[in-house]
Coordinates of C-alpha atoms and ligand atoms in Angstrom, one line a residue:
X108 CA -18.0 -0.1 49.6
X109 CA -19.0 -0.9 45.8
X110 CA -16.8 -0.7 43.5
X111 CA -17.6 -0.4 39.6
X112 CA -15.1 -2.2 38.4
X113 CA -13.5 -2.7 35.3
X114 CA -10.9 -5.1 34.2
X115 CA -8.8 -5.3 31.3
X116 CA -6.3 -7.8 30.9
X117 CA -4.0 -9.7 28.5
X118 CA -6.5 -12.4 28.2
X119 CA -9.3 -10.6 28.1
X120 CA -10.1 -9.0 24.6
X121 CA -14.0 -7.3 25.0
X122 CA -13.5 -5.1 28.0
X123 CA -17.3 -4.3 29.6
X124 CA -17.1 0.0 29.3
X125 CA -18.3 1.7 32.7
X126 CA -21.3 3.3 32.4
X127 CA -20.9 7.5 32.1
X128 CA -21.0 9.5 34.9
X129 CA -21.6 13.3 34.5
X130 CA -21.5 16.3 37.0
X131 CA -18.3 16.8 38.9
X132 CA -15.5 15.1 38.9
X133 CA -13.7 12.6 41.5
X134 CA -10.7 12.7 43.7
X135 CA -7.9 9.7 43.2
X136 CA -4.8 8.8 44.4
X137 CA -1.9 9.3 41.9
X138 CA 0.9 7.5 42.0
X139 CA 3.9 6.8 39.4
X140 CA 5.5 10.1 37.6
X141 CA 3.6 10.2 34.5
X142 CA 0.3 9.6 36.3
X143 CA 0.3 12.6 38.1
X144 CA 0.2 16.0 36.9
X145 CA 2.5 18.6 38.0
X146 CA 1.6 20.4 41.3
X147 CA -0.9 17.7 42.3
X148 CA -1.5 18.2 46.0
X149 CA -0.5 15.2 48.4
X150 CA -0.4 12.5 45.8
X151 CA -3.8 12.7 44.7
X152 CA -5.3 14.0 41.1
X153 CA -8.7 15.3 40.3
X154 CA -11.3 13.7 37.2
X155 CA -12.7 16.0 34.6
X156 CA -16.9 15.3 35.0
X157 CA -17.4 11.3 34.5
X158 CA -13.9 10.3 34.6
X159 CA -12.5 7.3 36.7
X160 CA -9.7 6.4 38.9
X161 CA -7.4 3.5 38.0
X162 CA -4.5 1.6 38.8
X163 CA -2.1 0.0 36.2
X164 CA 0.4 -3.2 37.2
X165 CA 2.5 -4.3 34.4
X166 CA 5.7 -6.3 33.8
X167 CA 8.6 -3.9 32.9
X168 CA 12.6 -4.5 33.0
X169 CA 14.9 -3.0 35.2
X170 CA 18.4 -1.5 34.1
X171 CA 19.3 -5.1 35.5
X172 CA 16.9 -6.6 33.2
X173 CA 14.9 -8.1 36.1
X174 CA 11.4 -8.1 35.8
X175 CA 9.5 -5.7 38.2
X176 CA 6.1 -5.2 38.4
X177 CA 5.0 -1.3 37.7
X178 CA 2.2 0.0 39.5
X179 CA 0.8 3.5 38.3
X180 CA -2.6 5.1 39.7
X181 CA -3.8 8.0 38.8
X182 CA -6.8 9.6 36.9
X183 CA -8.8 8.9 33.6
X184 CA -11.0 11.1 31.6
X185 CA -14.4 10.1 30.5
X186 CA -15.0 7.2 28.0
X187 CA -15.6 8.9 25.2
X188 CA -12.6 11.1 25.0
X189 CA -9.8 9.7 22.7
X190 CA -7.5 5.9 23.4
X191 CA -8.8 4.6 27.0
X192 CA -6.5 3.0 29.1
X193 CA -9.6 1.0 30.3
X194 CA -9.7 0.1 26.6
X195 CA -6.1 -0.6 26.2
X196 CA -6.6 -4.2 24.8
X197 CA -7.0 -2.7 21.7
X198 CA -3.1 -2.0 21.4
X199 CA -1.9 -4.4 18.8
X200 CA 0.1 -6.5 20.6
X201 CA -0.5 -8.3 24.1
X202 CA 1.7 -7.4 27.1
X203 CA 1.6 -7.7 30.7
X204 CA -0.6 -5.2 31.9
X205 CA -3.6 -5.2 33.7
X206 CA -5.9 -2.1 34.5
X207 CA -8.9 -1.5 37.0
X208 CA -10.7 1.6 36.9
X209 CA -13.2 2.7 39.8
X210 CA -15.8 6.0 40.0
X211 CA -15.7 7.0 43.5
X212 CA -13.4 9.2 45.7
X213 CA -10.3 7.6 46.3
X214 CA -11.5 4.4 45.5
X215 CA -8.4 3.6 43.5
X216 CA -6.6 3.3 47.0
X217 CA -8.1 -0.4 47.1
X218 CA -7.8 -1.3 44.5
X219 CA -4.7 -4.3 43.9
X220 CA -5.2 -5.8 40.1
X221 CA -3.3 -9.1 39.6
X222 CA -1.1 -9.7 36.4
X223 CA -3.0 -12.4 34.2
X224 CA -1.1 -16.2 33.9
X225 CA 1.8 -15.1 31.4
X226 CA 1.9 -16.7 28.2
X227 CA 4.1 -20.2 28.0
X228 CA 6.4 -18.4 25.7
X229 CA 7.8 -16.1 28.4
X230 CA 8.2 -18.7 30.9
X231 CA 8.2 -21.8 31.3
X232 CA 8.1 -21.9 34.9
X233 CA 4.3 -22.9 36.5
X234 CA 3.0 -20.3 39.1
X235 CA 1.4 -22.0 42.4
X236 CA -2.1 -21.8 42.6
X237 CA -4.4 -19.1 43.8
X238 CA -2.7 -16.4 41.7
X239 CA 0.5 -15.8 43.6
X240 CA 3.9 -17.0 42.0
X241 CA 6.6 -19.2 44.2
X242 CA 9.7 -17.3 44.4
X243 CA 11.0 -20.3 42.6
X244 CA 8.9 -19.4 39.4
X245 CA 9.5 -16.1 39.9
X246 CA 12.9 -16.2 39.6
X247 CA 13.2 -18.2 36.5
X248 CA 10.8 -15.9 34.9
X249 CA 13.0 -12.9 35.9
X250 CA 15.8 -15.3 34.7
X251 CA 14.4 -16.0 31.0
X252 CA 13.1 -12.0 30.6
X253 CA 16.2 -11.2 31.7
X254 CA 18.6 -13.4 28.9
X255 CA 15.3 -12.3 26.3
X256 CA 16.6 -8.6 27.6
X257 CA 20.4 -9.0 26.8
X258 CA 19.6 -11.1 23.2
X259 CA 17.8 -8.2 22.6
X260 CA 19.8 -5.6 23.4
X261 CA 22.9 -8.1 21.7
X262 CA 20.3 -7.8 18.5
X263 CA 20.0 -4.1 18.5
X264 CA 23.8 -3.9 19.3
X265 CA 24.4 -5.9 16.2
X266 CA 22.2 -4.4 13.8
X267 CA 23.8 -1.0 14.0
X268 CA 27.2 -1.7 14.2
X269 CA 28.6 -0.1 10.7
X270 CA 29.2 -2.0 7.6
X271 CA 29.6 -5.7 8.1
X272 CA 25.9 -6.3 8.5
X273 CA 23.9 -8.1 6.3
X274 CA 21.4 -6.6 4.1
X275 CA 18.6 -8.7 6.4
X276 CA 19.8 -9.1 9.8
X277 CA 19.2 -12.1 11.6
X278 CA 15.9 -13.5 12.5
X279 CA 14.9 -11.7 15.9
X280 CA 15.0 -13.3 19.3
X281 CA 11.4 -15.3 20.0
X282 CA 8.6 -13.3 20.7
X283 CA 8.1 -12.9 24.2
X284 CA 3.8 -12.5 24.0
X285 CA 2.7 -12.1 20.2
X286 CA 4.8 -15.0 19.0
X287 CA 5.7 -14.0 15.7
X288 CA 6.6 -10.9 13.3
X289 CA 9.6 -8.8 13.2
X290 CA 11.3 -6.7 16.4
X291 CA 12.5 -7.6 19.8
X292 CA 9.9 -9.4 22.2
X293 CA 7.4 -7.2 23.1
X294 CA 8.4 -6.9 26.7
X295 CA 11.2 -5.3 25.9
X296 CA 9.8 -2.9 23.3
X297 CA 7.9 -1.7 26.1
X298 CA 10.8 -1.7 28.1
X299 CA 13.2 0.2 25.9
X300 CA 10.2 2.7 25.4
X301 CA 10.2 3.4 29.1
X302 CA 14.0 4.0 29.0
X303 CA 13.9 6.4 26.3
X304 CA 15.0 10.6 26.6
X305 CA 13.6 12.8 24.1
X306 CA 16.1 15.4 23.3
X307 CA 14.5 17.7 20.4
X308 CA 11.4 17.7 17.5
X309 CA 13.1 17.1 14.0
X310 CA 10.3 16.9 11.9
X311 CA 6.6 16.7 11.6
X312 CA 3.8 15.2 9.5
X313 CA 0.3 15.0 9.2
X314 CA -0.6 12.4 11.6
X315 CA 2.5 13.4 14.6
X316 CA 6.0 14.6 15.4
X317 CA 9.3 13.2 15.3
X318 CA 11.5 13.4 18.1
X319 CA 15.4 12.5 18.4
X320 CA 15.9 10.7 21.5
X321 CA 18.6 8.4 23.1
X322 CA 18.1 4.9 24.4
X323 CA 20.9 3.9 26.4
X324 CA 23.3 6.4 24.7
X325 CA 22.4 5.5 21.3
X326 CA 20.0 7.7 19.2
X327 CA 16.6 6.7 18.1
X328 CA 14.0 8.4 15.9
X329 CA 10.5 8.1 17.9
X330 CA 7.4 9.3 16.5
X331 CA 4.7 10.6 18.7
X332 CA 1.6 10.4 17.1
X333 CA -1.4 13.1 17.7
X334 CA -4.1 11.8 19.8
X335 CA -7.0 11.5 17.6
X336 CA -4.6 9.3 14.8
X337 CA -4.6 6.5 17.0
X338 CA -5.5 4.2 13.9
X339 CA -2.2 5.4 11.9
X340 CA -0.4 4.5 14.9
X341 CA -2.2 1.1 15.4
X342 CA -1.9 0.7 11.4
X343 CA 2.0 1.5 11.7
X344 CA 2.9 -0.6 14.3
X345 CA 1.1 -3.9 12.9
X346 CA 2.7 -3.1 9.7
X347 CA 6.7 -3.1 11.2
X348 CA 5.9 -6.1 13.2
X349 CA 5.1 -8.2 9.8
X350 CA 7.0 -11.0 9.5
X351 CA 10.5 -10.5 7.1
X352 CA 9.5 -6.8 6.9
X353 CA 13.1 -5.5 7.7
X354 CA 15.2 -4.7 4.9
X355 CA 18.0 -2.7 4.6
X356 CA 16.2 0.2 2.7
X357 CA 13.2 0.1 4.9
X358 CA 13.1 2.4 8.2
X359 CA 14.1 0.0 11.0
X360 CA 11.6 -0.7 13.7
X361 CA 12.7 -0.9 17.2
X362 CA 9.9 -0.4 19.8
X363 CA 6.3 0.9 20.1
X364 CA 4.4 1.5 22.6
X365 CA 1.3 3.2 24.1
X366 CA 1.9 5.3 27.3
X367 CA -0.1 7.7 29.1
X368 CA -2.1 7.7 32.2
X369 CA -3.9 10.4 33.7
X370 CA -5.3 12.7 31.3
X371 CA -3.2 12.2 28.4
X372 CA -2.5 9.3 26.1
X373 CA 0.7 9.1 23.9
X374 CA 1.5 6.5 21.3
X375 CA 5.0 6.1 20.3
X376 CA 6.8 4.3 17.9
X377 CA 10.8 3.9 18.0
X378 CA 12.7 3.7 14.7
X379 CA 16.3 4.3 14.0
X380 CA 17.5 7.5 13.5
X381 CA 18.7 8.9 10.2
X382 CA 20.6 12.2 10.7
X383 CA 20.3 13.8 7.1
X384 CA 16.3 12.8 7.6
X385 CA 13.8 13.3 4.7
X386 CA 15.3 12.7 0.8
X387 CA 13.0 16.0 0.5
X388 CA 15.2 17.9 2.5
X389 CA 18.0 16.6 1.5
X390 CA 18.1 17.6 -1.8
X391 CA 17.1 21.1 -1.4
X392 CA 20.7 21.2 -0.3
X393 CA 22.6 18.7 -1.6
X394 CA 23.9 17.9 -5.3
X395 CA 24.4 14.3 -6.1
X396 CA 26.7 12.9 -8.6
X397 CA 25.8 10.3 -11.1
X398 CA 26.6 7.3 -8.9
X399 CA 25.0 9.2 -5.4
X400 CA 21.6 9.6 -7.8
X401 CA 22.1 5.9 -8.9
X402 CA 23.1 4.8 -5.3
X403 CA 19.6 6.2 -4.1
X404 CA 17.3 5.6 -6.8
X405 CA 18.5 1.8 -6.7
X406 CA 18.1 1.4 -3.0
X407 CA 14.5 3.3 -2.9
X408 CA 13.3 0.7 -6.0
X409 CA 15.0 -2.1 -3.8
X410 CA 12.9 -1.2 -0.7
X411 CA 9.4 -0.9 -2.4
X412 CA 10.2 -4.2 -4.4
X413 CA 10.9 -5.6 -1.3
X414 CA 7.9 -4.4 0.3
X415 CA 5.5 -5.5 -3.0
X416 CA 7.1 -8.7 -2.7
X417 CA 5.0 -11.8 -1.5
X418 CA 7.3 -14.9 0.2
X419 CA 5.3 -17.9 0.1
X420 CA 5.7 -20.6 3.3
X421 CA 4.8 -20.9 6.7
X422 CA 6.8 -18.0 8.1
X423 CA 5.9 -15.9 4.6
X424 CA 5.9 -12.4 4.0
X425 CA 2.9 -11.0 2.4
X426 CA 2.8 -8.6 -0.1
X427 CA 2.8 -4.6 1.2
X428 CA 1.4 -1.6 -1.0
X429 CA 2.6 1.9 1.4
X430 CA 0.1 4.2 -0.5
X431 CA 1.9 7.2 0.2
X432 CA 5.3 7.4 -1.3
X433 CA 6.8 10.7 -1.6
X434 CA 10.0 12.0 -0.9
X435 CA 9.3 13.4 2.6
X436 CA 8.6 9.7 3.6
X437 CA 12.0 8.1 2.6
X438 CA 14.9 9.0 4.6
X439 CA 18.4 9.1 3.8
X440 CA 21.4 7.0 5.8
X441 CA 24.6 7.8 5.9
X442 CA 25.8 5.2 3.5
X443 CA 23.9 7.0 0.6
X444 CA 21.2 4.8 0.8
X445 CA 17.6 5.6 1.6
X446 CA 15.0 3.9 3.6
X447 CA 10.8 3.9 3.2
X448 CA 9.3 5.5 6.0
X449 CA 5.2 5.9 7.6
X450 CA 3.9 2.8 7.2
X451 CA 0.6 4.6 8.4
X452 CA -1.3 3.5 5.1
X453 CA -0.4 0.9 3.9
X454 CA -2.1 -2.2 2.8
X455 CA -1.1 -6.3 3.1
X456 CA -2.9 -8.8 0.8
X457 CA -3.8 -11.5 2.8
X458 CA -3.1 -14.4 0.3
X459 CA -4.8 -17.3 1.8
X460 CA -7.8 -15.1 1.2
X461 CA -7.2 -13.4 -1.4
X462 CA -8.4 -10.3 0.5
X463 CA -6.5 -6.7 0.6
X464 CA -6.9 -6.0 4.5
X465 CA -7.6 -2.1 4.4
X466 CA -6.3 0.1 7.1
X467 CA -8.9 1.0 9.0
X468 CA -8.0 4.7 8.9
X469 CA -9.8 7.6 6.9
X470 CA -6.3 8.7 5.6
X471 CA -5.8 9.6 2.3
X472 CA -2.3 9.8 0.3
X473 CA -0.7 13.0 -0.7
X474 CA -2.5 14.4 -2.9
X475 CA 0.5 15.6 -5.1
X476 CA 1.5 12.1 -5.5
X477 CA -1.6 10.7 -6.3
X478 CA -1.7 8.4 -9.4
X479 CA -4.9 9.1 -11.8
X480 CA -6.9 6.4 -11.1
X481 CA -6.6 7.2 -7.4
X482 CA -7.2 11.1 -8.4
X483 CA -10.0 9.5 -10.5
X484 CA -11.7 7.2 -7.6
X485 CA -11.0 4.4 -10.4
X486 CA -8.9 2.7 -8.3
X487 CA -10.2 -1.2 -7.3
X488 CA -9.7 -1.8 -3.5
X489 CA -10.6 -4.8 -4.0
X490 CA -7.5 -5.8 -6.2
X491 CA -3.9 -6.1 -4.7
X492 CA -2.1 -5.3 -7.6
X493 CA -3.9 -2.0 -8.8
X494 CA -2.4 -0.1 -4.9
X495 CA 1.1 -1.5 -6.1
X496 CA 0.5 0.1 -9.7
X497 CA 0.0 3.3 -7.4
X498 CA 2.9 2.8 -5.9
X499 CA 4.8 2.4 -8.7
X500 CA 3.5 5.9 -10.3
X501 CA 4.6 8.1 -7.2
X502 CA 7.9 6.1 -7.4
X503 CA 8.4 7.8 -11.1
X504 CA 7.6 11.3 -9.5
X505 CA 10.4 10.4 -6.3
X506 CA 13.0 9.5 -9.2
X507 CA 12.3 12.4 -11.2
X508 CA 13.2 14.9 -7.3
X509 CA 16.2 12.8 -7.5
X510 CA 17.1 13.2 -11.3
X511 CA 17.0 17.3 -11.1
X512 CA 19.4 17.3 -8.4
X513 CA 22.4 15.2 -9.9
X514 CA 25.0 17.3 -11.6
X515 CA 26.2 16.1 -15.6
X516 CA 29.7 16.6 -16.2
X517 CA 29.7 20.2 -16.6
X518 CA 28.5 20.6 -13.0
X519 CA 24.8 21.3 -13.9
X520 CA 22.1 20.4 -12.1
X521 CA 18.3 21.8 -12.0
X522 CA 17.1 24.0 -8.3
X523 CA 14.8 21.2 -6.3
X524 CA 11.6 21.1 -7.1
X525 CA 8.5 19.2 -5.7
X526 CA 6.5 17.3 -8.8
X527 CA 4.1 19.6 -10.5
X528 CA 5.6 22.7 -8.7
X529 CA 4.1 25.5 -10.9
X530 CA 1.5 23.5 -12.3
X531 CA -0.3 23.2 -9.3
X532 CA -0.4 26.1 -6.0
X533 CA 1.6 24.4 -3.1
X534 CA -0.9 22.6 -1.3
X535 CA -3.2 21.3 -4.2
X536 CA -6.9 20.2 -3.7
X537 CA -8.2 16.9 -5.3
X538 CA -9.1 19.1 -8.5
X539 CA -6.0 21.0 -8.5
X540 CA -4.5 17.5 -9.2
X541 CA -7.4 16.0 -11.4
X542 CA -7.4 19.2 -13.5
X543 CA -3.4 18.0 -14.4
X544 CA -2.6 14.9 -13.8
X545 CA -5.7 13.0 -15.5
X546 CA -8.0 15.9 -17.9
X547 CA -4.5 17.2 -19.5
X548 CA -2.5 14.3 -18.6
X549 CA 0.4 16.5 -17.9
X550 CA 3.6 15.1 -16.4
X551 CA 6.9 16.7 -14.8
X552 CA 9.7 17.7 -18.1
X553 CA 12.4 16.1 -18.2
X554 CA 15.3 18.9 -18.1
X555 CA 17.3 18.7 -21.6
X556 CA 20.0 18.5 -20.6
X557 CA 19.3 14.9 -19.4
X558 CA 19.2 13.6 -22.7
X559 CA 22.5 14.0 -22.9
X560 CA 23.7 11.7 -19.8
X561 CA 23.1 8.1 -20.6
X562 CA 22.0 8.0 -17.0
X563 CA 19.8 10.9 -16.8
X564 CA 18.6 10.0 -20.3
X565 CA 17.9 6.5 -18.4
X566 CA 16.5 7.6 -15.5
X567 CA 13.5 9.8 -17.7
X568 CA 12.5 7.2 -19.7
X569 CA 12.2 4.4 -16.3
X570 CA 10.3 7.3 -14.8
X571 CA 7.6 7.3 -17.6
X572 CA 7.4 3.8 -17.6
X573 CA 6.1 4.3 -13.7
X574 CA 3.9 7.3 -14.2
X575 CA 2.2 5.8 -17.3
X576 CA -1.4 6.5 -17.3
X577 CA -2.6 3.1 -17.8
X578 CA -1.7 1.6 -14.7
X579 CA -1.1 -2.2 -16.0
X580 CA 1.5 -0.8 -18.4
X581 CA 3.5 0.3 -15.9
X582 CA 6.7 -1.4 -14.5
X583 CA 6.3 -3.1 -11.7
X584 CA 8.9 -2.0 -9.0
X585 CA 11.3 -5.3 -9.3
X586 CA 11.6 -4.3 -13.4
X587 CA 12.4 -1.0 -11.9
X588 CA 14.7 -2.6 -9.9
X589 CA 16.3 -4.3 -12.7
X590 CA 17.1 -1.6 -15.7
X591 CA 18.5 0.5 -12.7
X592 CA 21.0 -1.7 -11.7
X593 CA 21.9 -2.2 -15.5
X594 CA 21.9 1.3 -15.6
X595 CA 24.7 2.0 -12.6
X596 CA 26.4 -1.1 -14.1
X597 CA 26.7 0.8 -17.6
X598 CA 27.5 4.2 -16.0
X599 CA 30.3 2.2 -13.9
X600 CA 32.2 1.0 -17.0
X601 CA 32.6 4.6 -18.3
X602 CA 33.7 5.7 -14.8
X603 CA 36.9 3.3 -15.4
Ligands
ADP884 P1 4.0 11.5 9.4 O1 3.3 10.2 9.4 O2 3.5 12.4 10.4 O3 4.1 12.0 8.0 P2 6.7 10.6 9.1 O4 7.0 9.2 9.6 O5 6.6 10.8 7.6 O6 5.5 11.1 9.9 O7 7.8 11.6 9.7 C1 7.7 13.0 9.5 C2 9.1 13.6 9.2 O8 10.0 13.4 10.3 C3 9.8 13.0 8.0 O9 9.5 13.7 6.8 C4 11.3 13.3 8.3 O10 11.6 14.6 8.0 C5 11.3 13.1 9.9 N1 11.7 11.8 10.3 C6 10.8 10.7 10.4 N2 11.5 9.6 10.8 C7 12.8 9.9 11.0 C8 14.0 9.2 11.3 N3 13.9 7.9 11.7 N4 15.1 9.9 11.3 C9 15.2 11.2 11.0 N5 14.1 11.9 10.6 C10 12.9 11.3 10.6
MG885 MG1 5.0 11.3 6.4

């Protein structure tokens, strides 16, 4: 029997597509829980017209922290219909896993695909010729994945224990396959992706859901992205896994992964979870007091400076613009301080070629949040610095949400309110915004009575600074950074 085979692998980057079949469908074996769907009669799952049978081995750990080989079988859908497994060398990363796909009844039963030579990082240990590994090898592999496992899970341990940590934790353990960037070794991000429970939907976005969910009795955040935004999730992902991205006012990456077999696909990405969730909703409920406003507006300007910031050297960080701050995307942690959030369009200059390197999604920003040169299409892709400027202008609005909603001394404080609420309907087209923001130039009042709290008072006129029309003449977030921590310096010599 023929088999049309297809064969993706670590080590192969341009898989050959099978050729489209139409009419009926095929027959396969199915195998693994999340290959089969439910009710599937004697381990065996039917194609849609033109879809393909496959089997899936890859390296995953046990609760031991062993490595075991996974093997999944089960159906596909036709080529053209969303992320293909067969074309899962796209994913961002490289990991153990190797898929064959096959077009005729039940051909996936013969089917045996062989794990490609793992990368010299994960072990060290030689596998004897001819494919097969000696147990010897074998079990120094499971030996290095396995002490890779518990640094890990040591790291995650550490990073979330309370007060004591640094601002930066330390450097992560070595990559296990991709050999640099921040986050545990990608093994295990697949691992701990696998391990996860969903428990309930907490929020949703444009481009997919938020879920709590516990991994190993701790909660995690874990974003499911829709389908058809695979390239927000791609986009996403490479942007957490950038080298000295973490920060203490930037969402925390843990794992991502892409799952699905079968008919469905499902890309995940694992953050830490932050119970009071989006500053949005935050502060239609809560009131702040001077040093709570301060507390967040400082640690929201600390985390975009961080991001804008370019660290020269070997292991440098370049430069991030987000291109979508708003309130809904920064969350609040239970020390008072925010983090950024949805990384999904962002932007890195690349310095040694001077080159922005554009996500390669459609996305736009929020249109509410858009500065007038973006509203304008004046904005100059080409240039690094003008997406920061943009930045820097939705900052102003952010500060502003925050400035409403902490009380003066006489308990005051103004209901929350989204910027341009009443100027524009609630979800405002492109000329909605134009018509405001760049022909009249408009911008959100400052209340009076902030004029009379030096903080307030302080806060208005920083805010103007980043919503300035002219985008050069606007502070850059690290000036930001700077008057506001003189400002929560002045405001803490009156509180004494
Ligand atoms: P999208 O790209 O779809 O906009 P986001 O990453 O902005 O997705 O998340 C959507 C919403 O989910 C946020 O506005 C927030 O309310 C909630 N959310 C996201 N991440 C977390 C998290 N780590 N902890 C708590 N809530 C979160
Ligand atoms: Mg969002």
């Amino acid at each position: 029997m023929r088999f049309e085979r297809h064969m993706m692998s670590a080590s192969n980057k341009k898989p050959t597509l099978l050729p489209l079949r139409k009419g009926r469908g095929i027959l396969c074996e199915c195998s693994g829980a999340s290959a089969c769907p439910d009710g599937a009669p004697n381990g065996t799952c039917s194609t849609q017209p033109g879809g393909y049978c496959f089997v899936s081995v890859e390296e995953v750990l046990d609760d031991n922290g062993l490595v075991v080989l996974d093997r999944t079988a089960g159906c596909l859908p036709p080529d053209e219909s969303g992320f293909m497994q067969c074309k899962s060398s796209q994913v961002p990363h490289q990991h153990p896993k190797v898929i064959e796909c096959c077009s005729r009844d039940l051909c996936n039963r013969r089917l045996h695909p062989a794990l490609p030579e793992p990368p010299p990082e994960v072990t060290e240990a030689p596998r004897a010729a001819g494919g097969g590994a000696s147990p010897g090898a074998l079990a120094a592999a499971a030996l290095g994945v396995a002490l890779l496992a518990a640094l890990a899970a040591l790291w995650l341990l550490l990073r979330r224990r309370g007060p004591k940590r640094p601002p930066s934790p330390p450097a992560p353990p070595p990559d296990a396959s991709s050999g640099s960037g921040s986050g545990l070794p990608l093994l295990v991000q697949r691992t701990v992706a696998k391990q996860i429970q969903m428990l309930e939907s907490i929020g949703k976005g444009r481009y997919g859901e938020v879920w709590l969910a516990t991994w190993r009795g701790e909660k995690v955040a874990v974003k499911v992205f829709f389908t058809t935004e695979e390239a927000s999730w791609f986009r996403e992902t490479e942007i957490y896994q950038t080298v000295l991205m973490r920060h203490e006012n930037i969402l925390g990456f843990i794992a991502a992964d892409i799952k699905g077999t079968g008919s469905w696909t499902q890309m995940l990405l694992i953050t830490d979870y932050h119970e009071h969730g989006s500053l949005h909703d935050y502060l239609q409920t809560v009131v702040l007091d001077t040093n709570g406003m301060l507390t967040m507006a400082y640690s929201i300007v600390s985390g975009l400076a961080h991001l804008h910031m370019d660290i020269f050297g070997t292991k440098g960080k370049p430069a991030i613009a987000h291109r979508d701050i708003k309130s809904k995307n920064i969350l609040v942690k239970r020390n008072g301080q925010c983090a950024i959030a949805d990384f999904g369009l962002a932007v890195r200059y690349v310095a040694e070629r001077d080159e922005v390197d554009i996500a390669p999604n459609t996305r736009v920003g929020t249109r509410r949040y858009m500065a007038p040169e973006v509203l304008d299409e004046r904005l100059d892709v080409t240039n690094f610095e003008a997406f920061k400027m943009a930045d820097v202008y939705s900052l102003g609005l952010v500060l502003w949400e925050l400035g409403r909603r902490c009380a003066t001394e006489d308990g005051r404080a103004e209901p929350y309110a989204l910027p341009y609420a009443g100027r524009v309907p609630p979800d405002p087209s492109f000329e909605d915004m134009h018509a405001v923001v760049v022909r009249a130039r408009e911008r959100p009042a400052a209340p009076a009575r902030w004029a009379r709290s030096p903080p307030l008072a302080g806060l208005a006129r920083l805010a103007a600074e980043c919503w300035h029309h002219n985008p050069p003449v606007r502070l850059t977030a690290l000036r930001v950074k700077k008057s506001l921590a003189r400002l929560r310096a002045d405001s803490a010599v009156k509180l004494v």
